[in-house]
């Protein structure tokens, strides 16, 4: 199997600001795996705060090539992907790009999209939320109006109670759509977090992602018992082995391909989460339509989708999943259902 990759920089439509950072681009890697005349597409999106870089991904691909080059049977996902995972710790986005490309290859070879291979019903794709980043009231109003096609808004909070309340009130001047809140670990005191959640519950907020720092387990459990809104783990849950730990601390988990190494593990995480009675949200980084379309294939299995990553970038080189009636619908084309539209 031939492995090719190139560096790609995602240009964001708006500066993306969360409680801990702000940026206008996201470094990425676009990967192609070719075998038997078929090319599978994959992508690694690497927001800097997660620690991977284009250089670390290139180094990881060089190691992965020693496994993939001699591979004659890309159908052996259960052999190949654990071996890729075992090459080095971390590197979850680089691993995800290989997982996505292999899934794309297999689906293309079988001439079927993955939602069909998994036996999923496209009618069960949930609504996707559209992220309104932290910004000035004027820009928040503009972004909220831009989100016209989406029926759930997602808001990043965690800059202090006054700023957080202003942001919510600004959005409520423009729309009464349901809002999901992501605090990105930005609230420090559990009592203040509870007070804020109670305030948000009265303003049409539907759930809260990662209210407290991920290491604050006791405070999170305290909050989980009292909160009027579901709490969803994001930073606290990266991979399969973290799912069981979330039970009792959270009501649900946010799964992202870039942090869990891809579709194979994401599918298992959903199964384990359900066994613990947890809700599941499927999220993303800023990503092209390649990784978003891969995630969309899984989305009939989850309660909430947050797959707006490709909508937030200005230079998407792929066409794939499409927005229909506020949902990011997986394509019926084979594999992950993407076409490259920009040569590079
Ligand atoms: Mg989050």
XYZ file of C-alpha atoms and ligand atoms in Angstrom:
345
model
C 0.000 0.000 0.000
C 1.331 3.452 -0.938
C 1.176 6.280 1.597
C 1.289 9.912 0.469
C 0.724 13.020 2.537
C 0.970 16.758 2.300
C 0.848 19.678 4.692
C -2.316 21.756 4.607
C -3.244 24.859 6.574
C -6.925 25.316 7.374
C -7.877 28.989 7.109
C -10.612 29.850 9.602
C -13.501 32.080 8.543
C -13.367 33.851 11.912
C -10.639 33.908 14.565
C -11.502 30.986 16.836
C -11.419 31.919 20.508
C -12.052 29.599 23.441
C -11.376 30.096 27.155
C -7.696 29.165 26.792
C -6.569 30.336 23.303
C -7.313 32.152 20.021
C -6.139 31.462 16.455
C -6.902 32.053 12.727
C -5.443 28.865 11.194
C -5.200 25.161 12.047
C -2.301 23.016 10.802
C -3.417 19.786 9.145
C -2.114 16.856 7.126
C -3.963 15.317 4.199
C -3.172 11.642 3.739
C -3.755 9.259 0.841
C -3.449 5.480 0.990
C -3.390 3.842 -2.440
C -3.706 0.145 -3.191
C -5.078 -1.843 -6.096
C -5.989 1.325 -8.023
C -8.124 2.762 -5.181
C -7.198 5.800 -3.065
C -8.483 6.288 0.479
C -8.461 9.836 1.882
C -7.606 10.733 5.466
C -6.927 13.866 7.469
C -5.161 14.881 10.656
C -6.279 18.220 12.094
C -3.917 19.474 14.783
C -4.980 22.479 16.869
C -1.711 23.567 18.551
C -2.962 23.183 22.148
C -3.263 19.414 21.624
C 0.474 18.985 21.067
C 0.711 17.417 17.600
C 2.396 19.230 14.707
C 2.872 18.678 10.986
C 6.446 17.601 11.835
C 5.305 15.060 14.438
C 2.683 13.707 12.023
C 5.268 13.396 9.218
C 7.572 11.496 11.593
C 4.690 9.232 12.603
C 3.758 8.562 8.959
C 7.375 7.535 8.273
C 7.048 4.881 10.984
C 3.575 3.865 9.820
C 4.877 3.407 6.284
C 7.031 0.484 7.431
C 3.772 -1.291 8.387
C 1.585 -0.066 5.534
C 3.967 -0.401 2.557
C 4.176 -4.227 2.776
C 0.432 -4.515 3.542
C -1.372 -6.501 0.830
C -4.807 -6.626 2.482
C -6.256 -3.290 3.663
C -9.419 -5.123 4.793
C -7.559 -6.319 7.899
C -8.497 -3.240 9.942
C -8.404 -5.292 13.163
C -4.765 -6.171 12.497
C -3.521 -2.947 10.967
C -5.061 -0.288 13.227
C -3.977 -1.755 16.600
C -0.465 -2.131 15.147
C -0.508 1.520 14.028
C -1.705 2.558 17.502
C 1.122 0.577 19.112
C 3.833 2.335 17.070
C 4.063 5.248 19.515
C 1.970 6.806 22.283
C -0.080 9.936 21.502
C -0.164 11.022 17.830
C -3.936 10.561 17.928
C -4.688 12.869 14.977
C -2.002 11.220 12.804
C -3.433 7.814 13.763
C -6.955 9.051 12.985
C -5.875 10.110 9.478
C -4.669 6.555 8.768
C -7.859 5.059 10.247
C -10.030 7.354 8.113
C -8.059 6.652 4.913
C -8.237 2.887 5.483
C -11.981 3.024 6.123
C -12.368 5.109 2.969
C -10.364 2.554 0.979
C -12.363 -0.423 2.297
C -15.726 1.269 1.667
C -14.681 2.240 -1.866
C -13.511 -1.296 -2.581
C -16.884 -2.629 -1.368
C -18.725 0.196 -3.174
C -20.652 1.127 0.011
C -20.645 4.042 2.459
C -19.753 3.196 6.050
C -23.171 4.037 7.486
C -24.476 1.160 5.303
C -21.663 -1.191 6.321
C -22.411 -0.458 10.005
C -26.147 -0.961 9.430
C -27.154 2.584 10.403
C -30.270 4.546 9.476
C -29.566 7.935 7.885
C -32.958 9.102 9.200
C -31.458 8.998 12.717
C -28.732 11.588 12.052
C -29.165 14.184 14.852
C -29.172 17.943 14.421
C -25.713 19.478 14.414
C -24.763 22.477 16.487
C -22.998 25.479 14.997
C -20.280 27.142 17.089
C -20.353 30.832 17.931
C -16.823 31.585 19.230
C -16.037 34.149 21.926
C -16.153 37.608 20.315
C -17.398 41.170 20.607
C -21.209 41.563 20.976
C -21.390 42.975 17.446
C -19.543 39.956 15.963
C -21.578 37.543 18.102
C -24.780 39.018 16.668
C -23.331 38.716 13.131
C -22.228 35.090 13.643
C -25.611 34.187 15.149
C -27.345 35.578 12.087
C -24.919 33.634 9.843
C -25.968 30.440 11.634
C -29.450 30.693 10.078
C -29.460 27.137 8.664
C -28.587 25.523 12.001
C -31.140 24.745 14.659
C -28.773 24.403 17.658
C -26.057 26.915 18.524
C -22.931 26.043 20.488
C -21.293 28.691 22.611
C -17.843 28.691 24.164
C -17.938 30.122 27.693
C -15.456 30.225 30.563
C -14.109 33.776 30.622
C -15.796 34.784 33.859
C -19.440 35.090 34.875
C -20.005 38.627 33.559
C -18.524 37.969 30.087
C -20.320 34.615 29.868
C -23.691 36.139 30.717
C -23.192 38.978 28.233
C -22.463 36.485 25.450
C -25.637 34.471 26.161
C -27.750 37.622 26.462
C -26.341 38.931 23.164
C -27.373 35.714 21.382
C -30.799 35.834 23.038
C -31.317 39.306 21.540
C -31.129 37.656 18.100
C -32.595 34.146 18.499
C -34.346 31.707 20.850
C -32.729 28.587 19.304
C -31.493 25.945 21.777
C -27.893 26.553 22.848
C -25.279 24.033 23.962
C -22.534 25.457 26.150
C -18.879 24.412 26.162
C -16.961 25.797 29.136
C -13.697 24.116 28.021
C -12.715 23.602 31.718
C -13.011 27.350 32.201
C -15.070 27.434 35.431
C -13.064 26.959 38.609
C -15.451 27.015 41.569
C -18.097 24.308 41.665
C -20.641 26.528 43.457
C -20.197 29.256 40.847
C -20.438 26.661 38.093
C -23.736 25.402 39.545
C -25.093 28.934 39.826
C -24.135 29.617 36.212
C -25.693 26.355 34.994
C -28.946 27.196 36.819
C -28.921 30.626 35.137
C -28.236 29.014 31.737
C -30.993 26.409 32.212
C -33.501 29.261 32.353
C -32.207 30.621 29.038
C -32.755 27.666 26.734
C -29.372 25.984 27.203
C -29.641 22.211 26.687
C -26.353 20.815 28.069
C -22.924 21.826 29.380
C -19.620 20.497 28.056
C -16.659 20.176 30.399
C -17.549 22.759 33.071
C -14.551 22.163 35.355
C -10.848 21.335 34.829
C -10.487 17.660 33.906
C -8.477 16.747 37.011
C -11.217 18.041 39.364
C -13.019 14.699 39.704
C -14.630 15.243 43.112
C -15.987 18.654 42.196
C -17.308 17.297 38.907
C -19.128 14.480 40.747
C -20.571 17.064 43.178
C -21.782 19.177 40.251
C -23.163 16.137 38.382
C -25.472 15.337 41.335
C -26.918 18.851 41.459
C -26.936 20.246 37.925
C -30.284 20.840 36.211
C -28.600 20.288 32.798
C -26.684 17.236 31.494
C -22.895 17.471 31.820
C -20.854 16.174 28.870
C -17.180 15.167 29.187
C -14.831 16.385 26.480
C -11.301 17.042 27.760
C -11.889 14.357 30.460
C -12.475 11.639 27.865
C -10.014 11.048 25.068
C -10.019 7.342 24.316
C -11.864 4.082 24.883
C -10.220 3.488 28.264
C -11.570 6.811 29.590
C -15.263 6.104 28.945
C -15.920 4.037 32.087
C -14.339 6.787 34.241
C -16.896 9.295 32.956
C -19.844 7.325 34.361
C -20.891 8.968 37.640
C -19.016 12.176 36.830
C -20.878 13.129 33.665
C -24.146 12.324 31.891
C -22.463 11.871 28.540
C -19.248 12.057 26.527
C -18.027 13.981 23.501
C -16.177 11.729 21.046
C -13.825 13.262 18.475
C -11.981 11.296 15.816
C -8.829 13.414 16.259
C -8.484 12.547 19.933
C -9.637 8.887 19.880
C -7.570 7.715 16.821
C -10.457 7.409 14.397
C -13.631 5.585 13.395
C -12.731 2.132 14.710
C -12.226 3.326 18.266
C -15.038 5.905 18.117
C -17.497 3.132 17.257
C -16.318 1.114 20.285
C -16.527 4.168 22.548
C -20.169 4.634 21.591
C -20.898 0.994 22.473
C -19.177 1.269 25.863
C -20.824 4.614 26.622
C -24.256 3.085 25.967
C -23.415 0.180 28.288
C -22.887 2.763 31.051
C -26.078 4.627 30.184
C -24.167 7.660 28.929
C -25.360 10.092 26.273
C -23.055 10.527 23.287
C -22.072 13.606 21.375
C -19.915 13.415 18.244
C -17.652 16.443 17.960
C -14.771 17.676 15.838
C -11.894 20.107 15.549
C -11.778 22.627 12.728
C -11.440 20.032 9.978
C -11.983 19.689 6.245
C -14.955 17.787 4.846
C -12.699 14.693 4.833
C -12.705 14.055 8.599
C -16.166 15.593 9.039
C -17.650 13.269 6.417
C -16.018 10.300 8.144
C -17.585 11.303 11.483
C -20.945 11.926 9.807
C -21.019 8.250 8.755
C -21.194 7.330 12.477
C -23.605 10.050 13.497
C -26.899 8.064 13.355
C -25.609 6.331 16.518
C -25.318 9.468 18.673
C -27.598 11.882 20.523
C -25.976 15.148 19.463
C -23.672 16.044 16.603
C -21.269 18.957 16.682
C -19.852 18.547 13.199
C -19.522 22.143 12.052
C -15.709 21.983 11.607
C -15.704 22.196 7.805
C -18.216 25.060 7.855
C -15.790 27.145 9.900
C -12.973 26.993 7.331
C -12.585 28.982 4.103
C -10.452 26.522 2.080
C -12.138 23.128 2.297
C -10.419 20.925 -0.352
C -13.127 18.205 -0.192
C -16.806 17.824 -0.868
C -18.645 15.249 1.221
C -21.247 15.403 3.970
C -23.849 18.086 3.307
C -25.977 20.234 5.580
C -29.675 19.441 5.226
C -32.278 20.891 7.559
C -29.690 21.580 10.289
C -28.126 18.116 10.042
C -24.724 17.134 8.644
C -25.806 14.204 6.458
C -23.324 11.486 5.480
C -22.918 11.055 1.737
C -24.176 7.904 0.013
C -20.952 7.761 -2.011
C -18.727 4.798 -1.058
C -16.205 4.855 1.790
C -16.377 8.002 3.894
C -18.147 9.671 0.959
C -15.758 12.438 -0.099
C -14.414 13.852 -3.345
C -11.328 16.002 -3.609
C -12.237 19.281 -5.300
C -8.973 21.185 -4.918
C -5.794 19.705 -6.367
C -2.572 19.998 -4.405
Mg -15.465 20.764 23.926
